[in-house]
GROMACS .gro file of C-alpha atoms in nm:
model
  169
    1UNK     CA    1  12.921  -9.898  -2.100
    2UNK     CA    2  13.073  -9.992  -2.433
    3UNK     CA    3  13.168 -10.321  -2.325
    4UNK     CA    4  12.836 -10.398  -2.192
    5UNK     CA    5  12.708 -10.320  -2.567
    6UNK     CA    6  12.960 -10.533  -2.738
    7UNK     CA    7  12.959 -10.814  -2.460
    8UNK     CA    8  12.551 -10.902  -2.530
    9UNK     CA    9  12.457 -11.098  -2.792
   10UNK     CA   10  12.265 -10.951  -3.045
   11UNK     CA   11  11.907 -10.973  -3.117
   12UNK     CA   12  11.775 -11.252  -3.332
   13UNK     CA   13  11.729 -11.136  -3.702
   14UNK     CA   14  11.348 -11.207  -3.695
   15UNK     CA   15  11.299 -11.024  -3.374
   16UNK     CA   16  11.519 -10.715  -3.525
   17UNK     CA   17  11.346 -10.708  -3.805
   18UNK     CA   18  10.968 -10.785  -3.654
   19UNK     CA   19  11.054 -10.547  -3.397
   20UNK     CA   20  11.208 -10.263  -3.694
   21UNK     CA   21  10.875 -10.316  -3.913
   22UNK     CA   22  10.617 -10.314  -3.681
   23UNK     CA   23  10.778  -9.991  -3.501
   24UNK     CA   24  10.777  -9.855  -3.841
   25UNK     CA   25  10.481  -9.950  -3.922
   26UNK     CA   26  10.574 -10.193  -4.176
   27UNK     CA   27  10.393 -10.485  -4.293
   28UNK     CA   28  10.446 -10.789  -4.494
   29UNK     CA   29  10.207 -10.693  -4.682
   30UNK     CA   30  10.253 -10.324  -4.778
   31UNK     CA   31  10.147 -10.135  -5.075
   32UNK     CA   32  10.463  -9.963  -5.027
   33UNK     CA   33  10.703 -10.261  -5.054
   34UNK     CA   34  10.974 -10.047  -5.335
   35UNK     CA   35  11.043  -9.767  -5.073
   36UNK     CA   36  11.160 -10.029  -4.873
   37UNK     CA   37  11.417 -10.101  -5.075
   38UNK     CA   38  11.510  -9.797  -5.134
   39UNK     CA   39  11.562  -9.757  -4.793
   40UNK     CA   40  11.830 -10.007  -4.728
   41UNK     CA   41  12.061  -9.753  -4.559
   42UNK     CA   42  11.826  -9.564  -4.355
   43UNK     CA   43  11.699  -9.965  -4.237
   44UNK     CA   44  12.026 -10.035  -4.135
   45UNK     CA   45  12.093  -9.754  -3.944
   46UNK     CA   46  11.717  -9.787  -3.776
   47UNK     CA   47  11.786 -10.138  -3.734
   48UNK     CA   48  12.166 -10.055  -3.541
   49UNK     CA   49  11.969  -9.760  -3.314
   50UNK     CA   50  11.706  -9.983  -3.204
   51UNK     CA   51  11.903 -10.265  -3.127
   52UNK     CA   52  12.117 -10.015  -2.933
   53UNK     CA   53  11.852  -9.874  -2.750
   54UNK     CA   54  11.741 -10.214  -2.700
   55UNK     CA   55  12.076 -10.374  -2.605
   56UNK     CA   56  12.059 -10.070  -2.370
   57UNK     CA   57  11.766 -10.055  -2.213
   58UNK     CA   58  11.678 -10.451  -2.198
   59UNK     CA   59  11.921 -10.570  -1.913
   60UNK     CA   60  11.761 -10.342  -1.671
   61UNK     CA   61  11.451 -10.444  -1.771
   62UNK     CA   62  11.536 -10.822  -1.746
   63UNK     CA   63  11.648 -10.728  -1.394
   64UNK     CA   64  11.347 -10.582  -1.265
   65UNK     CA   65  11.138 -10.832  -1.401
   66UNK     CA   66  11.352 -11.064  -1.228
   67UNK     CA   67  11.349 -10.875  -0.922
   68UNK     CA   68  10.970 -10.878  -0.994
   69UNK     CA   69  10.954 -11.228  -0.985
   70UNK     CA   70  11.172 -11.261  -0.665
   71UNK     CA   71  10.960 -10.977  -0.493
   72UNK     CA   72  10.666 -11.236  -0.608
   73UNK     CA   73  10.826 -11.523  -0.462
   74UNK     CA   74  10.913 -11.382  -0.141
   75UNK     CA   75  10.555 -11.261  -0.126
   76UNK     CA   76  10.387 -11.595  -0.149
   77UNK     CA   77  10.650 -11.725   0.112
   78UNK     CA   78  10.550 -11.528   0.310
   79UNK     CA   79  10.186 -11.500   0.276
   80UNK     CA   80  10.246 -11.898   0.307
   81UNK     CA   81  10.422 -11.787   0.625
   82UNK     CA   82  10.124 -11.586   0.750
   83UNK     CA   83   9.880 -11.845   0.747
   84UNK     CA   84  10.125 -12.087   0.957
   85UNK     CA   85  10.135 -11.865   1.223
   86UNK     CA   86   9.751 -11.791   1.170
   87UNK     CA   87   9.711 -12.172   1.234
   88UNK     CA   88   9.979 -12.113   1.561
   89UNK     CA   89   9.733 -11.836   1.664
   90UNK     CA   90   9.411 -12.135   1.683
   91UNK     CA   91   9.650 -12.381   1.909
   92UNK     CA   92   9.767 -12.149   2.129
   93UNK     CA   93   9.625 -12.086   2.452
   94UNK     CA   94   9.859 -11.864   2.681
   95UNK     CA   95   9.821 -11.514   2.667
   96UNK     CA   96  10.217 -11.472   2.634
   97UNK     CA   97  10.243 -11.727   2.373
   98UNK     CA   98   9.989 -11.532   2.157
   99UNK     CA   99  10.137 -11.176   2.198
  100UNK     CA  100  10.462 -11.318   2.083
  101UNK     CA  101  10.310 -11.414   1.749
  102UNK     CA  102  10.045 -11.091   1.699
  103UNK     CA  103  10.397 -10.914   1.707
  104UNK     CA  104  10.587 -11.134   1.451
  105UNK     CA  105  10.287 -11.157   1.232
  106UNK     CA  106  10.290 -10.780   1.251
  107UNK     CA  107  10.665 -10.762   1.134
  108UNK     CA  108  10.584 -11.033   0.839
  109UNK     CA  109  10.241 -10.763   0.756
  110UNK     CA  110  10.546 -10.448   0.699
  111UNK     CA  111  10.777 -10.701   0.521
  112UNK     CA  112  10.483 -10.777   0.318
  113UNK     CA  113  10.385 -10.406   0.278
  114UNK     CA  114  10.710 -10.289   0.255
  115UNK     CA  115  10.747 -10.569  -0.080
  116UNK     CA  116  10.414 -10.483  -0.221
  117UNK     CA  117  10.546 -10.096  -0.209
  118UNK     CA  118  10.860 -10.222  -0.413
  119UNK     CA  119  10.683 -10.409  -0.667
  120UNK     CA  120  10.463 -10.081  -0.757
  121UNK     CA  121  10.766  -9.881  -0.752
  122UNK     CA  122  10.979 -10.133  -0.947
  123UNK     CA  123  10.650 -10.113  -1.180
  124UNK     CA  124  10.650  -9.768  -1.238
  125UNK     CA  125  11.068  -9.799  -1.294
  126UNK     CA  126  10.962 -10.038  -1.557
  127UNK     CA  127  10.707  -9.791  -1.689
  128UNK     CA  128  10.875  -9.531  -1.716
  129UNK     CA  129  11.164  -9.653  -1.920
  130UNK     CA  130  10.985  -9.835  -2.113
  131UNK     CA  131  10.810  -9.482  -2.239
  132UNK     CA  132  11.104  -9.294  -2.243
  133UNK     CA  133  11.289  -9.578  -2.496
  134UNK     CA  134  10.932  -9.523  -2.710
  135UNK     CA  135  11.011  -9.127  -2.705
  136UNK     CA  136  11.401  -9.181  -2.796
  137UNK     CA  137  11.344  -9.415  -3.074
  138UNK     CA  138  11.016  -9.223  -3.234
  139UNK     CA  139  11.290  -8.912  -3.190
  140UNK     CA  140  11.572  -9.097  -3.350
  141UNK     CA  141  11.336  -9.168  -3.602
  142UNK     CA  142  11.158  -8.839  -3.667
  143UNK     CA  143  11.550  -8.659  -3.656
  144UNK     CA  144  11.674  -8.948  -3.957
  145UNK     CA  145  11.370  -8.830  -4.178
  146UNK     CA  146  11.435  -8.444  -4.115
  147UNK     CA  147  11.788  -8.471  -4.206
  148UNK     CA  148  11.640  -8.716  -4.492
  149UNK     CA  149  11.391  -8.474  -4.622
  150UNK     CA  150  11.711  -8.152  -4.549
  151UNK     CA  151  11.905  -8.378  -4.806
  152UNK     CA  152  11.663  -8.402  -5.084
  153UNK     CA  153  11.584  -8.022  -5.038
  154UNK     CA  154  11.920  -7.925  -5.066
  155UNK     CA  155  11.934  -8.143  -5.364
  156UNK     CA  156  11.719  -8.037  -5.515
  157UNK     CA  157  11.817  -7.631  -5.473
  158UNK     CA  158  12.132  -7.720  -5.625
  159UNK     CA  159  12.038  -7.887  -5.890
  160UNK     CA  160  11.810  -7.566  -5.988
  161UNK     CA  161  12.095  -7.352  -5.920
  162UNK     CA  162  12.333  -7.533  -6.154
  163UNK     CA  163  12.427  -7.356  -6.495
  164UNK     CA  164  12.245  -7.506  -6.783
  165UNK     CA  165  12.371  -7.426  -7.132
  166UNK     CA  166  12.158  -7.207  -7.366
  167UNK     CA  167  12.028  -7.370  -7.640
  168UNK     CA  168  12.139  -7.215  -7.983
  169UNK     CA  169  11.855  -7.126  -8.207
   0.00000   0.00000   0.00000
């Protein structure tokens, strides 16, 4: 799994960022712009996670959208296939000749079904992981300010807890 990671190229620096603001909730136009740069640790470190998560996550769903479109494909052959042997069906005059293609058109109607059935599931696939990368970031991102915010407290208690010198009157 490593290897797949190191053996994509990375994201575009404009998508990375884009993609790091807006999930952030960033804009270019923020009242906020100085805790960005205070931030320039915590970006980075945002920034690596989601392009992990992203370098993880995006091949599979490059290959179901591809196997989307080929499921798509196939369907319109053969819908395209279905209406040639509907045309076969108006031509045809013997009785045997027309059972013989009622019972092919029947196996290209559970091809069809049985790709339809794919694509939804496919769909859901897609779905699916597409929410559960949403969850894992917003959770990466929820843990990073906890520990942030554990930091600062604990900061903070020791710097009240460190001996001052009395002041000599």
């Amino acid at each position: 799994m490593c290897s797949q990671l190191h053996s994509r190229p990375p994201l575009p620096r404009g998508l990375r960022s884009g993609f790091i603001n807006e999930v952030l909730g960033l804009s270019d136009t923020s009242p906020d712009e100085g805790l960005i740069e205070d931030l320039t640790v915590e970006d980075k470190a945002v920034e690596q996670l989601a392009e992990g998560l992203l370098s993880h996550y995006l091949p599979d769903l490059q290959r179901s959208k591809q196997a989307l479109q080929e499921l798509t494909q196939n369907q319109v052959v053969l819908l395209d296939t279905l209406e040639q042997e509907i045309s076969k069906f108006k031509e045809c005059h013997s009785m045997l000749d027309i059972n013989a293609l009622f019972t092919e058109a029947k196996h290209y109607h559970a091809k069809l079904v049985n790709i339809r059935k794919e694509m939804l599931m496919l769909h859901e696939k897609t779905s699916k992981l597409k929410k559960r990368a949403l969850k894992l970031q917003q959770k990466r991102q929820k843990e990073e300010l906890e520990r942030e915010q554990q930091r600062e407290k604990e900061f903070e208690r020791e710097k009240q807890l460190t001996a001052k010198p009395a002041k000599r009157a």
